[in-house]
Coordinates of C-alpha atoms in Angstrom, one line a residue:
Chain A
M20 CA 88.2 -44.5 15.5
T21 CA 85.0 -46.1 16.5
V22 CA 81.8 -44.9 18.1
L23 CA 81.1 -47.5 20.8
D24 CA 77.6 -48.6 22.0
I25 CA 76.5 -46.9 25.2
L26 CA 75.0 -49.2 27.7
Q27 CA 71.6 -48.1 29.1
Y28 CA 70.1 -49.0 32.4
P29 CA 68.9 -51.7 33.4
D30 CA 72.2 -53.2 31.9
E31 CA 73.8 -54.8 35.0
R32 CA 77.3 -53.7 34.0
L33 CA 76.3 -50.1 34.9
K34 CA 75.9 -51.2 38.5
Q35 CA 79.3 -52.8 38.9
S36 CA 82.5 -51.3 40.3
S37 CA 85.4 -50.8 37.8
K38 CA 89.0 -51.9 38.2
T39 CA 92.2 -49.7 38.4
V40 CA 93.9 -49.0 35.1
E41 CA 97.4 -50.4 35.4
I42 CA 98.8 -50.6 31.9
F43 CA 99.4 -47.3 30.1
D44 CA 100.0 -48.4 26.5
Q45 CA 98.8 -47.8 23.0
T46 CA 95.7 -50.0 23.6
L47 CA 94.7 -47.5 26.3
K48 CA 95.3 -44.6 24.1
D49 CA 93.2 -46.1 21.3
F50 CA 90.3 -46.8 23.8
V51 CA 90.4 -43.2 25.0
T52 CA 90.1 -42.0 21.4
D53 CA 87.1 -44.2 20.8
L54 CA 85.5 -43.2 24.1
E55 CA 85.9 -39.5 23.2
E56 CA 84.5 -40.2 19.8
T57 CA 81.5 -41.8 21.4
R58 CA 81.0 -38.9 23.8
L59 CA 81.0 -36.4 20.9
A60 CA 78.6 -38.6 18.8
G61 CA 76.0 -38.3 21.5
P62 CA 73.6 -35.5 22.3
G63 CA 75.9 -32.9 23.7
A64 CA 77.2 -34.9 26.7
V65 CA 79.9 -33.2 28.8
G66 CA 81.3 -36.4 30.1
I67 CA 81.5 -40.2 29.6
A68 CA 82.8 -43.0 31.8
A69 CA 84.5 -46.2 30.6
P70 CA 81.8 -48.5 32.2
Q71 CA 79.2 -46.7 30.1
V72 CA 80.6 -48.5 27.0
G73 CA 81.1 -51.8 28.9
C74 CA 84.7 -51.3 29.9
A75 CA 85.0 -51.8 33.7
R76 CA 88.1 -49.6 34.1
R77 CA 88.5 -46.5 36.2
L78 CA 88.7 -43.9 33.5
V79 CA 86.4 -41.0 32.6
I80 CA 86.4 -38.0 30.2
V81 CA 84.9 -34.7 31.1
D82 CA 84.8 -31.5 29.0
V83 CA 82.6 -28.6 29.9
S84 CA 84.4 -26.1 27.7
Q85 CA 81.9 -26.1 24.9
L86 CA 78.7 -25.1 26.6
K87 CA 76.4 -22.4 25.2
K88 CA 76.4 -20.7 28.6
P89 CA 80.2 -20.8 29.4
V90 CA 81.3 -22.1 32.9
D91 CA 84.7 -22.2 34.6
N92 CA 86.6 -25.2 33.2
H93 CA 89.9 -26.9 32.7
G94 CA 89.2 -27.9 29.1
Y95 CA 89.3 -31.5 28.0
L96 CA 90.0 -33.8 31.0
L97 CA 91.0 -37.4 30.8
L98 CA 90.9 -38.7 34.4
I99 CA 92.5 -42.1 34.9
N100 CA 92.1 -43.8 38.4
P101 CA 90.6 -40.6 39.7
E102 CA 89.8 -39.9 43.3
I103 CA 88.3 -37.0 45.1
T104 CA 90.5 -35.9 47.9
K105 CA 88.5 -32.9 49.2
W106 CA 84.9 -31.8 49.1
Q107 CA 83.3 -28.5 50.0
G108 CA 79.8 -27.1 50.0
M109 CA 76.6 -28.7 48.7
E110 CA 74.5 -27.6 45.7
K111 CA 71.4 -29.0 44.0
G112 CA 71.5 -29.3 40.3
R113 CA 69.7 -31.0 37.5
E114 CA 71.3 -34.0 35.7
G115 CA 70.7 -36.4 32.9
C116 CA 72.7 -39.3 31.7
L117 CA 73.4 -41.0 28.3
S118 CA 72.7 -44.3 30.1
V119 CA 69.3 -43.1 31.4
P120 CA 67.6 -41.6 28.3
D121 CA 64.6 -39.2 28.6
Y122 CA 64.9 -38.3 32.2
T123 CA 66.5 -35.5 34.2
G124 CA 66.4 -35.1 38.0
N125 CA 67.8 -33.1 40.9
V126 CA 70.9 -34.3 42.6
I127 CA 73.0 -32.8 45.5
R128 CA 76.7 -32.6 44.8
A129 CA 79.7 -31.0 46.4
E130 CA 80.1 -27.4 45.2
S131 CA 83.9 -27.7 44.8
I132 CA 86.3 -30.7 44.9
R133 CA 90.0 -31.5 44.7
I134 CA 90.6 -34.2 42.2
R135 CA 93.7 -36.5 41.9
F136 CA 94.1 -38.6 38.9
Q137 CA 96.6 -40.1 36.4
N138 CA 97.0 -38.8 32.8
I139 CA 97.5 -40.9 29.7
E140 CA 101.2 -41.3 30.6
G141 CA 100.4 -42.5 34.1
E142 CA 101.6 -39.3 35.8
W143 CA 99.7 -38.2 38.9
I144 CA 98.0 -34.8 38.7
E145 CA 95.9 -32.9 41.3
F146 CA 93.8 -29.8 41.0
D147 CA 90.7 -28.0 42.3
S148 CA 87.4 -27.8 40.4
G149 CA 84.2 -26.1 41.2
G150 CA 80.6 -25.6 40.0
Y151 CA 79.4 -27.3 36.9
E152 CA 82.7 -28.9 36.0
A153 CA 82.9 -30.4 39.6
R154 CA 79.4 -31.7 39.2
A155 CA 80.3 -33.4 35.9
I156 CA 83.4 -35.0 37.4
Q157 CA 81.3 -36.3 40.4
H158 CA 78.7 -37.7 38.1
E159 CA 81.3 -39.5 36.0
L160 CA 83.2 -40.8 39.0
D161 CA 80.0 -42.4 40.3
H162 CA 79.9 -44.6 37.2
L163 CA 83.2 -46.1 38.3
D164 CA 81.5 -47.3 41.5
G165 CA 78.4 -48.6 39.9
M166 CA 76.4 -45.5 40.9
L167 CA 73.9 -43.7 38.6
F168 CA 72.5 -40.2 39.3
L169 CA 69.2 -42.1 39.9
D170 CA 70.9 -43.4 43.1
R171 CA 71.2 -39.8 44.4
L172 CA 67.9 -38.3 43.3
V173 CA 66.3 -35.8 45.6
S174 CA 62.6 -35.0 45.5
R175 CA 61.5 -31.8 43.9
R176 CA 59.4 -31.4 46.9
S177 CA 62.3 -31.4 49.3
D178 CA 63.7 -28.2 47.8
L179 CA 66.8 -26.6 48.9
F180 CA 67.2 -22.9 48.6
T181 CA 70.2 -22.6 46.3
R182 CA 73.0 -20.1 46.9
K183 CA 73.8 -18.4 43.7
T184 CA 70.8 -16.2 43.3
Y185 CA 69.7 -13.1 41.5
K186 CA 67.8 -11.0 44.0
K187 CA 65.0 -8.9 42.7
Chain B
M23 CA 44.1 -51.6 21.8
K24 CA 45.7 -49.9 24.8
K25 CA 45.0 -46.3 25.5
W26 CA 46.0 -43.7 28.0
S27 CA 43.7 -42.0 30.6
L28 CA 44.3 -39.6 33.4
I29 CA 42.7 -40.5 36.7
T30 CA 42.2 -37.9 39.4
L31 CA 41.3 -39.0 43.0
V32 CA 40.9 -36.7 46.0
G33 CA 39.7 -37.4 49.5
A34 CA 40.5 -37.1 53.2
D35 CA 44.0 -38.4 53.8
Q36 CA 44.4 -41.8 55.4
A37 CA 47.1 -44.5 55.4
G38 CA 46.9 -47.0 52.6
I39 CA 45.1 -45.0 49.8
V40 CA 48.0 -45.4 47.3
A41 CA 48.4 -49.1 48.0
Q42 CA 44.7 -49.9 47.7
V43 CA 44.0 -47.9 44.6
T44 CA 47.1 -49.1 42.7
Q45 CA 46.5 -52.8 43.6
I46 CA 43.1 -52.6 41.9
L47 CA 44.6 -51.0 38.8
A48 CA 47.4 -53.5 38.7
A49 CA 45.0 -56.4 39.0
D50 CA 43.3 -55.3 35.8
D51 CA 46.6 -54.8 33.9
C52 CA 46.4 -51.0 34.1
E53 CA 50.0 -49.7 33.7
L54 CA 51.0 -46.5 35.6
G55 CA 52.9 -43.8 33.8
E56 CA 53.7 -40.4 35.3
T57 CA 51.9 -39.8 38.5
S58 CA 51.6 -37.1 41.2
M59 CA 50.4 -38.2 44.6
V60 CA 50.6 -35.7 47.5
R61 CA 49.0 -34.8 50.7
M62 CA 47.7 -31.3 50.8
G63 CA 46.4 -30.1 54.1
G64 CA 44.2 -32.9 55.3
S65 CA 43.4 -34.1 51.8
F66 CA 45.3 -36.6 49.7
S67 CA 45.3 -36.0 45.9
M68 CA 46.4 -38.5 43.2
M69 CA 46.7 -37.9 39.5
L70 CA 47.7 -41.0 37.6
R71 CA 48.5 -41.5 33.9
V72 CA 47.3 -45.0 33.2
R73 CA 47.6 -47.2 30.1
H74 CA 44.8 -49.7 29.9
D75 CA 42.6 -51.9 27.7
D76 CA 39.3 -50.6 26.7
M77 CA 37.4 -50.6 30.0
D78 CA 35.3 -48.4 32.2
L79 CA 37.8 -47.1 34.8
G80 CA 35.0 -45.4 36.7
A81 CA 33.3 -48.8 37.2
L82 CA 36.6 -50.4 38.2
L83 CA 37.3 -47.8 40.9
K84 CA 33.7 -47.3 42.1
G85 CA 34.0 -49.7 45.0
I86 CA 37.3 -48.3 46.4
C87 CA 36.1 -44.7 46.0
E88 CA 33.0 -45.5 48.1
S89 CA 35.0 -47.3 50.8
L90 CA 37.7 -44.6 51.0
N91 CA 35.3 -41.7 50.3
L92 CA 37.4 -40.5 47.3
H93 CA 36.2 -38.2 44.5
L94 CA 37.0 -39.6 41.1
H95 CA 37.5 -37.9 37.7
V96 CA 38.6 -39.7 34.6
D97 CA 39.9 -38.0 31.4
E98 CA 39.9 -40.6 28.7
D99 CA 42.2 -40.9 25.7
V100 CA 44.8 -38.4 26.8
A101 CA 48.0 -38.0 24.8
S102 CA 50.3 -41.0 24.9
N103 CA 53.3 -39.0 24.0
C104 CA 54.7 -37.2 27.0
E105 CA 58.3 -36.1 26.4
E106 CA 59.8 -34.6 29.5
T107 CA 60.3 -30.9 29.2
D108 CA 63.3 -29.7 31.1
P109 CA 63.0 -26.6 33.3
D110 CA 65.7 -24.0 32.9
V111 CA 64.8 -21.8 35.8
N112 CA 64.0 -22.3 39.5
I113 CA 62.1 -19.6 41.3
T114 CA 61.5 -19.4 45.1
V115 CA 59.0 -16.9 46.5
Y116 CA 58.0 -16.2 50.1
G117 CA 56.5 -13.5 52.2
A118 CA 54.0 -12.7 54.9
D119 CA 50.8 -14.5 53.8
R120 CA 48.0 -12.5 52.2
S121 CA 45.6 -13.2 49.4
G122 CA 46.8 -12.7 45.8
I123 CA 50.5 -13.6 46.1
V124 CA 50.3 -16.4 43.5
A125 CA 48.1 -14.4 41.2
E126 CA 50.4 -11.4 41.3
V127 CA 53.7 -13.2 40.9
T128 CA 52.6 -15.6 38.2
A129 CA 50.9 -12.9 36.2
I130 CA 54.1 -10.7 36.2
L131 CA 56.4 -13.7 35.4
A132 CA 54.0 -15.0 32.7
D133 CA 54.2 -11.7 30.9
A134 CA 58.0 -12.1 30.9
G135 CA 57.9 -15.5 29.3
L136 CA 57.6 -17.9 32.2
N137 CA 56.1 -21.3 31.3
I138 CA 55.4 -23.1 34.6
I139 CA 56.3 -26.8 34.6
D140 CA 56.0 -27.5 38.4
L141 CA 54.6 -25.1 41.0
E142 CA 53.9 -25.9 44.7
T143 CA 53.0 -23.7 47.6
A144 CA 52.9 -24.1 51.3
V145 CA 51.7 -22.1 54.3
A146 CA 54.1 -21.9 57.1
G147 CA 54.7 -19.8 60.2
T148 CA 52.2 -19.4 63.0
A149 CA 48.5 -18.8 62.8
D150 CA 48.8 -15.1 63.7
K151 CA 51.8 -14.6 61.4
P152 CA 51.5 -17.0 58.5
I153 CA 54.2 -17.1 55.8
Y154 CA 53.4 -18.1 52.2
I155 CA 56.1 -20.1 50.4
M156 CA 56.1 -21.0 46.7
T157 CA 58.6 -22.9 44.5
I158 CA 58.4 -22.9 40.8
E159 CA 60.3 -24.9 38.1
G160 CA 59.7 -23.6 34.6
Q161 CA 61.0 -22.5 31.3
A162 CA 62.2 -18.9 30.8
L163 CA 61.0 -18.6 27.2
Q164 CA 62.4 -15.0 27.0
G165 CA 65.4 -15.8 29.1
V166 CA 66.2 -15.6 32.8
D167 CA 67.2 -11.9 32.6
A168 CA 63.7 -11.0 31.4
L169 CA 62.2 -12.7 34.5
T170 CA 64.7 -11.0 36.8
E171 CA 63.8 -7.6 35.3
A172 CA 60.1 -8.3 35.5
A173 CA 60.4 -9.4 39.1
K174 CA 61.2 -5.8 40.1
K175 CA 57.5 -5.0 39.6
I176 CA 56.5 -7.4 42.3
S177 CA 55.2 -5.8 45.5
K178 CA 57.5 -5.1 48.5
G179 CA 57.3 -7.8 51.1
I180 CA 57.5 -10.6 48.7
E181 CA 61.0 -12.1 48.5
L182 CA 61.8 -13.7 45.2
N183 CA 64.9 -15.6 44.1
I184 CA 65.4 -16.6 40.5
V185 CA 68.1 -19.2 39.8
P186 CA 69.0 -20.5 36.3
I187 CA 69.1 -24.3 36.0
Q188 CA 71.9 -25.5 33.7
T189 CA 71.1 -29.2 33.3
L190 CA 74.1 -31.5 33.2
R191 CA 74.1 -33.9 30.3
A192 CA 76.7 -36.6 30.9

């Protein structure tokens, strides 16, 4: 197992689109192991995308099951050739990224999504995700198209009134 | 030896203030760090963290301040280290306008552990029925529940929503 180097912006590779994963073999499994090792070595990241370590393939890992404040989740997710097939709602949330150290900013994401992807055996799976996990998935999928959360920043001064509120 | 200063400029709003001021700074190798530049009512305000060689920033900006009628204040040798502090709570407040809303709300929330990172307010509505609107991003040093509990003490007629921010780290 190897902890890989994480690319940081302005590395141009972060702005490139990634290619479809076509071969599901031991090399892929070894890469996934290293990618997860790299995620866990960082400062509490809930996701990582292959292009963040310089591998331009459509593959991400998301795991929001270990947060201090628990959220709905599907545990450890390896999403290969993922695509979002449905979106619903909009919500503002704050995001940071391993590839953009020392900055967090507000981003609008879909509140809930349906995600379709292949697992490590190449089998297609589809399910619904919402809230924080859906946000993490959308953040990671953006990396596959050369998008960073910086491309989606909204001004703090154009505030949206958020929906989940605790009324006084 | 480069050092950091904080420049504050305020004056009547007009097009081109930012471009003219920042061109003068750039021409003398002053590097901008964090800045806030915003129109407030008919005024335009700028606060700029600037990294620069040993020089008199007041003298550098004297001409432009005179031509644009800007008030200038310079705090020299401010801290160079400015790690971002992430907010963990977002608070929105609104109500029929009256004096003392900000004072009342922030005093009650400060007692319950609110450290304000970013606060802005606006006056909306019509002249005879003005509405006061405030948004706050801050740190709930005693937890969000403490703020929610304390908010019950706020006067009727002021609507207040407290939403935790769970920053995504990916």
